[in-house]
mmCIF file of C-alpha atoms in Angstrom:
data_model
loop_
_atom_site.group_PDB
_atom_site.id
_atom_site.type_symbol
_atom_site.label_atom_id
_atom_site.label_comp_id
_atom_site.label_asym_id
_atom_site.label_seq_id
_atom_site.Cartn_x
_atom_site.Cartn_y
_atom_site.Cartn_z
ATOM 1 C CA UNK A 7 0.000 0.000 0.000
ATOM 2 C CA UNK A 8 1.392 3.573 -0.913
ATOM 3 C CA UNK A 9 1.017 5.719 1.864
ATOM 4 C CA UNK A 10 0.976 9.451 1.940
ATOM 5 C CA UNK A 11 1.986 11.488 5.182
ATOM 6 C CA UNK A 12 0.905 14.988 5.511
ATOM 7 C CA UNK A 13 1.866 17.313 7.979
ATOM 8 C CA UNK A 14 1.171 19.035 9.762
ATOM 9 C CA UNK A 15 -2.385 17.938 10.871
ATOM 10 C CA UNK A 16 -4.005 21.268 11.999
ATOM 11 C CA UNK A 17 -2.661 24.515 11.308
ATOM 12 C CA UNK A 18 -4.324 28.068 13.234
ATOM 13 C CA UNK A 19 -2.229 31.187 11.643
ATOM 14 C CA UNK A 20 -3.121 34.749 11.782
ATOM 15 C CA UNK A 21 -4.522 36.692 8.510
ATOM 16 C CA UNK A 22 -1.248 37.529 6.694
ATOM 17 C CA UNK A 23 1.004 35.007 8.351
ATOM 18 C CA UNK A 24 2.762 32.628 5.090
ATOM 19 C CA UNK A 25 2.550 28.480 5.668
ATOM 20 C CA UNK A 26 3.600 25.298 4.062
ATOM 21 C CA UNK A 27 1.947 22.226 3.919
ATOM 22 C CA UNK A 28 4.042 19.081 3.361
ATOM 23 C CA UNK A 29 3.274 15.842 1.380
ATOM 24 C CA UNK A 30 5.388 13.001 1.883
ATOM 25 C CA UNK A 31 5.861 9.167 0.754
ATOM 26 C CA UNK A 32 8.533 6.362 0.455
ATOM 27 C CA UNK A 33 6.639 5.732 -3.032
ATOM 28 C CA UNK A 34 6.835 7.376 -6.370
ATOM 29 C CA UNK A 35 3.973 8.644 -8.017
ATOM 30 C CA UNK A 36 3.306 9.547 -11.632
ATOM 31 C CA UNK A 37 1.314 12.639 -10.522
ATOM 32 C CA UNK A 38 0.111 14.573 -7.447
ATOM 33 C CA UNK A 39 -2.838 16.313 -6.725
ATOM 34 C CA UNK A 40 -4.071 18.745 -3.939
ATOM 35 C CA UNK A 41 -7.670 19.321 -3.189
ATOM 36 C CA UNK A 42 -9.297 21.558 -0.870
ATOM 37 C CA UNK A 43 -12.118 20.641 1.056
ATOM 38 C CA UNK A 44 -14.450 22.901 2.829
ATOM 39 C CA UNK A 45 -17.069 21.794 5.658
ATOM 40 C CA UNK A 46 -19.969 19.844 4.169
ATOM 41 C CA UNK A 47 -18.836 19.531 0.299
ATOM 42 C CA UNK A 48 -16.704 17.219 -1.427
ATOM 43 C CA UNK A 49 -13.067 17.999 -2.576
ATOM 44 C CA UNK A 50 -11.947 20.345 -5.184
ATOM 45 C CA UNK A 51 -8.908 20.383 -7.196
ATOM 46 C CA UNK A 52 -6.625 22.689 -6.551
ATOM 47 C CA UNK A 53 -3.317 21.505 -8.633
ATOM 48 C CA UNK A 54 -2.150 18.817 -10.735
ATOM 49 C CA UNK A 55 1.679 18.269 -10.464
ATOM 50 C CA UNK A 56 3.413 15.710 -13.147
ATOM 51 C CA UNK A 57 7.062 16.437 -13.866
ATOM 52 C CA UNK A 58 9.920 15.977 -10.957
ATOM 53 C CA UNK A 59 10.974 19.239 -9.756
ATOM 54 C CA UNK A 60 7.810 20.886 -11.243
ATOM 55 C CA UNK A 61 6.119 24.287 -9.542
ATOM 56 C CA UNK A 62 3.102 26.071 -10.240
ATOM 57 C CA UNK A 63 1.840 28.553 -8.638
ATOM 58 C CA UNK A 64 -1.799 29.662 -8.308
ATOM 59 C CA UNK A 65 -2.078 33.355 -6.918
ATOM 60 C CA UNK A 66 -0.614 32.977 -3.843
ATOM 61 C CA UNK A 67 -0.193 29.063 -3.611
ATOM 62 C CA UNK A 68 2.883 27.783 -5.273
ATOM 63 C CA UNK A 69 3.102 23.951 -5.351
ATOM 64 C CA UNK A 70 6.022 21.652 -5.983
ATOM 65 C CA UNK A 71 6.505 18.242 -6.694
ATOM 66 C CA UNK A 72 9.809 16.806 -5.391
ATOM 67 C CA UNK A 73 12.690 15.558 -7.908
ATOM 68 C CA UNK A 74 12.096 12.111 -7.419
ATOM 69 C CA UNK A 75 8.148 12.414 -7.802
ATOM 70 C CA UNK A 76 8.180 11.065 -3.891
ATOM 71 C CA UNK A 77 6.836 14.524 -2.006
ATOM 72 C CA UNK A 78 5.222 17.736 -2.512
ATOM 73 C CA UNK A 79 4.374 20.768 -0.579
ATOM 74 C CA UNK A 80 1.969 23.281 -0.875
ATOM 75 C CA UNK A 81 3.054 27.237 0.449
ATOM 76 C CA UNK A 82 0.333 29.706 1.004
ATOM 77 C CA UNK A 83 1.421 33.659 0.989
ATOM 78 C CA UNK A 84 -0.143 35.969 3.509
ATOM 79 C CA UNK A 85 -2.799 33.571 4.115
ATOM 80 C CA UNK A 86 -6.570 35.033 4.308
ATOM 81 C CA UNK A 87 -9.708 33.738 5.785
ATOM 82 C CA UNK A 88 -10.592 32.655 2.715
ATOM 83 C CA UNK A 89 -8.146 30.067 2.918
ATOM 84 C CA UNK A 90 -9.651 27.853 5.795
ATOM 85 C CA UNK A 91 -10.224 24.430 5.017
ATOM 86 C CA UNK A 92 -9.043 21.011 4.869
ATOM 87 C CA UNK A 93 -6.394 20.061 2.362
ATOM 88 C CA UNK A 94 -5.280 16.924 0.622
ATOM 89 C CA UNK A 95 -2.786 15.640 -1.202
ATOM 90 C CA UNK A 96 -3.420 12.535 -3.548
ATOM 91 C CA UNK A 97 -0.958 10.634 -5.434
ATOM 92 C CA UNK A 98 -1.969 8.832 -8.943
ATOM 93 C CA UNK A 99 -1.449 4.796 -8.546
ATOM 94 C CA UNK A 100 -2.481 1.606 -9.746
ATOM 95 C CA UNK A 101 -2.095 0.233 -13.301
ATOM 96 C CA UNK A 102 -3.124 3.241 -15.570
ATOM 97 C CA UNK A 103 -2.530 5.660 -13.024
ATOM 98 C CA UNK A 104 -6.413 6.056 -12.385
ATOM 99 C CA UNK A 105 -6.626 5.378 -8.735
ATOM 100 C CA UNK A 106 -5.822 8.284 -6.077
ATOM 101 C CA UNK A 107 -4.045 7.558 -2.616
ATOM 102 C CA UNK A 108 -5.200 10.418 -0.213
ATOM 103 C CA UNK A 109 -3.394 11.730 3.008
ATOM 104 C CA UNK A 110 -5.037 12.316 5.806
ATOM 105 C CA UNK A 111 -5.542 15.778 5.112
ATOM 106 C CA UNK A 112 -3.971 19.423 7.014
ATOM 107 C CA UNK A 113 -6.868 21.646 8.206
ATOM 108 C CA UNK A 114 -6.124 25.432 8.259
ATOM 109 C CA UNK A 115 -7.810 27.836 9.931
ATOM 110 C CA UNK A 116 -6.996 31.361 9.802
ATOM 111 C CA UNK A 117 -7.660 34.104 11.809
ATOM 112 C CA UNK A 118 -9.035 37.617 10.741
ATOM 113 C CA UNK B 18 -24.646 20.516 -15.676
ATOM 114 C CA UNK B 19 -24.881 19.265 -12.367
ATOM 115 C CA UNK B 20 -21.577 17.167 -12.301
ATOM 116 C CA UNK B 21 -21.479 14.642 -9.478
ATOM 117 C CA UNK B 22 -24.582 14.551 -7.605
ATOM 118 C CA UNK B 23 -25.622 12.029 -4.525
ATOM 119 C CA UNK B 24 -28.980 10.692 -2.970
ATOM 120 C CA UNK B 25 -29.407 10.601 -0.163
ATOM 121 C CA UNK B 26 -27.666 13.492 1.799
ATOM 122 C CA UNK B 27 -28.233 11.971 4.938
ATOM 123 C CA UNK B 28 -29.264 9.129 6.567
ATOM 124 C CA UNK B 29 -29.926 6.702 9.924
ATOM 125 C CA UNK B 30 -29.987 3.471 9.685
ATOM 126 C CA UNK B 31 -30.403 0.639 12.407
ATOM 127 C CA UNK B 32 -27.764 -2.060 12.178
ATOM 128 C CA UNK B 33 -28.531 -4.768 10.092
ATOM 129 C CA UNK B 34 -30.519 -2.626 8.217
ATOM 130 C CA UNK B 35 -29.468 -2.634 3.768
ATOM 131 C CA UNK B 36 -29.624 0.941 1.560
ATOM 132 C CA UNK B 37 -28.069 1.834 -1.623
ATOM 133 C CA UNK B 38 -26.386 5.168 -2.360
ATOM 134 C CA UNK B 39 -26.900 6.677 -5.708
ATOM 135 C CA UNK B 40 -24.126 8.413 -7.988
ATOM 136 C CA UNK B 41 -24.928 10.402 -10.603
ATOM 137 C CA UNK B 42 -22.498 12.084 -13.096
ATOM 138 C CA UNK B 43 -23.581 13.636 -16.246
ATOM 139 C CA UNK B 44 -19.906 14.431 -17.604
ATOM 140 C CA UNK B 45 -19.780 11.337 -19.624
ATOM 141 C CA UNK B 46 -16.937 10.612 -17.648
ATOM 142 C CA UNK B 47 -16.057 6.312 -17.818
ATOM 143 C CA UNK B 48 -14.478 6.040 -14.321
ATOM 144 C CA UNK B 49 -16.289 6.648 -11.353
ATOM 145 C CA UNK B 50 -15.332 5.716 -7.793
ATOM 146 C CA UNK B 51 -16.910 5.600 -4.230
ATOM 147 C CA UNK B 52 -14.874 6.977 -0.887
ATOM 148 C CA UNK B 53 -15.558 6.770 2.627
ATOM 149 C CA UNK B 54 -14.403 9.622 4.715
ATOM 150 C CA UNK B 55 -13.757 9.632 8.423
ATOM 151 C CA UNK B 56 -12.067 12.001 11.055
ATOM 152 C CA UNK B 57 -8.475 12.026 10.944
ATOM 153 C CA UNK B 58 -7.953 9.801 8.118
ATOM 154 C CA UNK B 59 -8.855 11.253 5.057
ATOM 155 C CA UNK B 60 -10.387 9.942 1.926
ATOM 156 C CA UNK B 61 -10.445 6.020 1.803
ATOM 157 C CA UNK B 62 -11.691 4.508 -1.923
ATOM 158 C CA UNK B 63 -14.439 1.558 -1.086
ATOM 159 C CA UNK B 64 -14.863 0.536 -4.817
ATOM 160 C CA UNK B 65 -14.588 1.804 -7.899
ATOM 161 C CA UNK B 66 -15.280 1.402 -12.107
ATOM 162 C CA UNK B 67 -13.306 1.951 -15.217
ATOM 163 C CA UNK B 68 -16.394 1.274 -17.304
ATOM 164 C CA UNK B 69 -20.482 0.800 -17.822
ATOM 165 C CA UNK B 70 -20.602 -3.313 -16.666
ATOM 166 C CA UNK B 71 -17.264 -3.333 -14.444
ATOM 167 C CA UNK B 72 -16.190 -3.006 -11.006
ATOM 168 C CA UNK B 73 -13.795 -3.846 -8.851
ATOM 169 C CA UNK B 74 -12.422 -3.292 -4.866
ATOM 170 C CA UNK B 75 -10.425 -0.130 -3.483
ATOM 171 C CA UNK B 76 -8.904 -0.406 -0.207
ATOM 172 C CA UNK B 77 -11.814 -0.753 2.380
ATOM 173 C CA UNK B 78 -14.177 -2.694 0.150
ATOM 174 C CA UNK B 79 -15.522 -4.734 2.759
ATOM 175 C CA UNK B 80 -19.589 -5.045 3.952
ATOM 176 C CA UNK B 81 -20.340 -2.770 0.437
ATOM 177 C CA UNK B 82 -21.294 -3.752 -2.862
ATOM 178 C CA UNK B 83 -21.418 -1.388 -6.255
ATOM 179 C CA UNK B 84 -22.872 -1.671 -9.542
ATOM 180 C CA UNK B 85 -22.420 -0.104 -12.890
ATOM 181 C CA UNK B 86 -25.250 -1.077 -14.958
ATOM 182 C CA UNK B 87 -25.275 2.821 -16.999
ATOM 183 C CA UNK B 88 -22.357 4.955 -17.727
ATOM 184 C CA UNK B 89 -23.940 7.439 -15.883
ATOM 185 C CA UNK B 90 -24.613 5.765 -12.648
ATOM 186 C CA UNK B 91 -22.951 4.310 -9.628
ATOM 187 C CA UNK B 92 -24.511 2.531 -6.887
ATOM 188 C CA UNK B 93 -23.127 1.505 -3.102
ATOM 189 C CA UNK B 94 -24.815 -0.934 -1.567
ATOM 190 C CA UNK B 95 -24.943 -1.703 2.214
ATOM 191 C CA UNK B 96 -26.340 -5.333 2.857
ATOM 192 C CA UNK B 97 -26.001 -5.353 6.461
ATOM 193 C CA UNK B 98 -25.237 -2.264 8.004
ATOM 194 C CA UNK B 99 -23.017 -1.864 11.348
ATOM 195 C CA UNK B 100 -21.841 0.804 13.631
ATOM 196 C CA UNK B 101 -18.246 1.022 11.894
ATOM 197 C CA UNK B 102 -19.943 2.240 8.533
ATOM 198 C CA UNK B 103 -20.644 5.402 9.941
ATOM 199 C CA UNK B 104 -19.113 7.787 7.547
ATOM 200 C CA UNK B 105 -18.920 10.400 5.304
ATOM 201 C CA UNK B 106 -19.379 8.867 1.568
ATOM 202 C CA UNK B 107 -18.109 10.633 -1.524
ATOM 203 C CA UNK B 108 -18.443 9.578 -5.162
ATOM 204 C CA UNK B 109 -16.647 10.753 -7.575
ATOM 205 C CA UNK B 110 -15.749 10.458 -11.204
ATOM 206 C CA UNK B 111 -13.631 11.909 -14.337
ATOM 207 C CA UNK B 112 -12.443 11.325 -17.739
ATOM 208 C CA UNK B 113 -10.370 8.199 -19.331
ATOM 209 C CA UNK B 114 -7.396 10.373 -19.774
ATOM 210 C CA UNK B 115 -3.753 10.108 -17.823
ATOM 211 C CA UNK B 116 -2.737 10.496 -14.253
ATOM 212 C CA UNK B 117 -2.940 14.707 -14.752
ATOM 213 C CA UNK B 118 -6.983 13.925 -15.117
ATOM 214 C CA UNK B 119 -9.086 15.948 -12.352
ATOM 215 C CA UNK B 120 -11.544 13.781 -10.068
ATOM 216 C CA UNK B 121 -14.928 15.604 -9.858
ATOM 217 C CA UNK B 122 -16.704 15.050 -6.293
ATOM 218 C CA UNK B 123 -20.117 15.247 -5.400
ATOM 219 C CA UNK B 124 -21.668 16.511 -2.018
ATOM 220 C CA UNK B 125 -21.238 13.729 0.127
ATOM 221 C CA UNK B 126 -23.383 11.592 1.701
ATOM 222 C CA UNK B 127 -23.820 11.433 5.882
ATOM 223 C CA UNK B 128 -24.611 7.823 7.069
ATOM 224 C CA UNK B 129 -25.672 7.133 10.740
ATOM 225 C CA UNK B 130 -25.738 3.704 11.640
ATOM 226 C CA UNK B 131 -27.194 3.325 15.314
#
């Protein structure tokens, strides 16, 4: 089984304050996603990360994939209330790639 | 379009007692999947289907049953309910494509099971 540790679990910042969210596993995966999940709905997509080393950035979240396709992290600039929710990381796997292995999840709250 | 939807939203069941959850997708997507979601440990996949006619088991696949008799639909059934399948349950779909290929979630569905 591929597992995927996230850390940390919970998060409280102040409005303004920057944070990273990590994404880690002994396995390689051919992609990673993050979703964000807010109370009562399912996930959304936030990113799609394929290439080793790759970042992309998304007004002020930048996400990277790790060089050897094993980690990821998600940074949020001068976080806003806005931001509060739960996010996940998920890591393609299984033949075809079509399956998703989810961590636990970081929930972030931030503080006006 | 109304992507991913779910019926019911909520429900209590007795244990011992069966229900089905219904997934509907109008994306034409061909794989759709079924989670289970609990505190602390994220998003678990119960069963899932790379086609109209197939199936087959995720990690927690135990005490459920699916089916995928239209492209649009997929159904998780609960023969014998207990306590432990208390959960949050999430279905889910997207396209045939490669790994890069977004999974589209519906609402959830909040299962009591006294």
């Amino acid at each position: 089984t591929q597992l995927l540790e996230q850390s940390p679990q919970f998060l409280s910042i102040q409005e303004g304050e920057n944070l990273t969210v990590y994404c880690n596993s002994s396995s390689v995966f051919s992609s990673l996603q993050w979703y964000r999940q807010e109370p009562g709905e399912g996930p959304v997509l936030l990113v799609t990360v394929v290439t080793g080393g790759e970042v992309k950035k998304l007004k002020r979240l930048t996400f990277q994939f790790g060089d050897a396709r094993k980690d990821s992290s998600l940074h949020i600039t001068a976080a806003q209330p806005g931001d509060t929710g739960l996010y996940l990381c998920a890591g393609a796997t299984g033949a075809g790639s079509y399956q998703l292995t989810f961590g636990k999840g970081t929930k972030l709250s931030v503080i006006p | 379009n109304a992507g991913v939807t779910q019926t019911p939203k909520f429900r209590v069941l007795k244990t011992g007692q069966s229900m089905t959850l219904l997934c509907a997708q109008d994306m034409n997507h061909e794989y759709m999947y079924w989670y289970r979601q609990d505190p602390g440990m994220g998003l678990r996949l119960i069963h899932y289907s790379v086609g109209e006619g197939t199936t087959a088991k995720g990690e927690v696949p135990d005490g459920y049953n699916v089916s995928r008799l239209k492209k649009q639909n997929f159904l998780l059934g609960l023969e014998s309910a207990a306590p432990s399948q208390t959960s949050v349950y999430f279905c889910a779909s997207r396209d045939s494509g490669g790994p890069q290929e977004t999974q589209y979630f519906g609402p959830g569905t909040r299962l009591l099971v006294l």
